[in-house]
Short mmCIF file of C-alpha atoms in Angstrom, two decimals:
data_model
loop_
_atom_site.label_atom_id
_atom_site.label_comp_id
_atom_site.label_asym_id
_atom_site.label_seq_id
_atom_site.Cartn_x
_atom_site.Cartn_y
_atom_site.Cartn_z
CA UNK A 131 9.46 8.08 22.33
CA UNK A 132 6.20 10.00 22.43
CA UNK A 133 2.91 8.13 22.01
CA UNK A 134 2.29 9.93 18.71
CA UNK A 135 5.69 8.93 17.32
CA UNK A 136 5.15 5.37 18.48
CA UNK A 137 1.78 5.12 16.72
CA UNK A 138 3.27 6.58 13.54
CA UNK A 139 6.10 4.04 13.63
CA UNK A 140 3.66 1.17 14.15
CA UNK A 141 1.45 2.38 11.28
CA UNK A 142 4.42 2.72 8.93
CA UNK A 143 5.70 -0.74 9.90
CA UNK A 144 2.28 -2.29 9.30
CA UNK A 145 1.96 -0.60 5.90
CA UNK A 146 5.44 -1.72 4.86
CA UNK A 147 4.79 -5.28 6.05
CA UNK A 148 1.54 -5.57 4.09
CA UNK A 149 3.08 -3.92 1.03
CA UNK A 150 6.07 -6.27 1.24
CA UNK A 151 3.81 -9.30 1.33
CA UNK A 152 1.79 -8.01 -1.63
CA UNK A 153 4.92 -7.34 -3.66
CA UNK A 154 6.35 -10.76 -2.72
CA UNK A 155 3.26 -12.62 -3.94
CA UNK A 156 2.50 -10.26 -6.85
CA UNK A 157 4.26 -12.25 -9.61
CA UNK A 158 2.49 -15.50 -8.72
CA UNK A 159 -0.85 -13.71 -8.44
CA UNK A 160 -0.46 -11.92 -11.78
CA UNK A 161 0.59 -15.13 -13.53
CA UNK A 162 -2.41 -16.96 -12.08
CA UNK A 163 -4.82 -14.21 -13.19
CA UNK A 164 -3.16 -14.08 -16.62
CA UNK A 165 -4.33 -17.64 -17.26
CA UNK A 166 -7.85 -16.23 -17.41
CA UNK A 167 -7.29 -12.72 -18.76
CA UNK A 168 -3.95 -11.04 -19.51
CA UNK A 169 -5.59 -7.61 -19.46
CA UNK A 170 -7.05 -8.24 -16.01
CA UNK A 171 -3.63 -9.38 -14.80
CA UNK A 172 -2.07 -6.09 -15.92
CA UNK A 173 -4.84 -4.09 -14.26
CA UNK A 174 -4.55 -6.02 -10.97
CA UNK A 175 -0.75 -5.75 -10.95
CA UNK A 176 -0.82 -2.03 -11.63
CA UNK A 177 -3.53 -1.44 -9.02
CA UNK A 178 -1.58 -3.29 -6.33
CA UNK A 179 1.64 -1.41 -7.08
CA UNK A 180 -0.07 1.97 -7.25
CA UNK A 181 -1.96 1.13 -4.06
CA UNK A 182 1.34 1.08 -2.17
CA UNK A 183 2.02 4.69 -3.14
CA UNK A 184 -1.61 5.73 -2.68
CA UNK A 185 -1.56 4.61 0.95
CA UNK A 186 1.43 6.82 1.75
CA UNK A 187 -0.05 9.72 -0.23
CA UNK A 188 -3.34 9.47 1.68
CA UNK A 189 -1.50 9.20 4.99
CA UNK A 190 0.54 12.33 4.18
CA UNK A 191 -2.65 14.25 3.32
CA UNK A 192 -4.20 13.14 6.60
CA UNK A 193 -1.13 14.22 8.57
CA UNK A 194 -1.02 17.64 6.87
CA UNK A 195 -4.72 18.23 7.57
CA UNK A 196 -4.28 17.08 11.17
CA UNK A 197 -1.48 19.63 11.80
CA UNK A 198 -3.64 22.64 10.88
#
């Protein structure tokens, strides 16, 4: 395995681990925030879920720019 492939695998594993933890604790977090403001709970939940996809989108943009 090349050093570049190894670093990409480690980065992807770290992102998936953090995203998995966020998604695991998301229901409890949203319910706790909803006690104060239901609207804020929806915003936080949506932001955390969209953040998962945004990380991979940003990483793909970085990789495409790096290849040029």
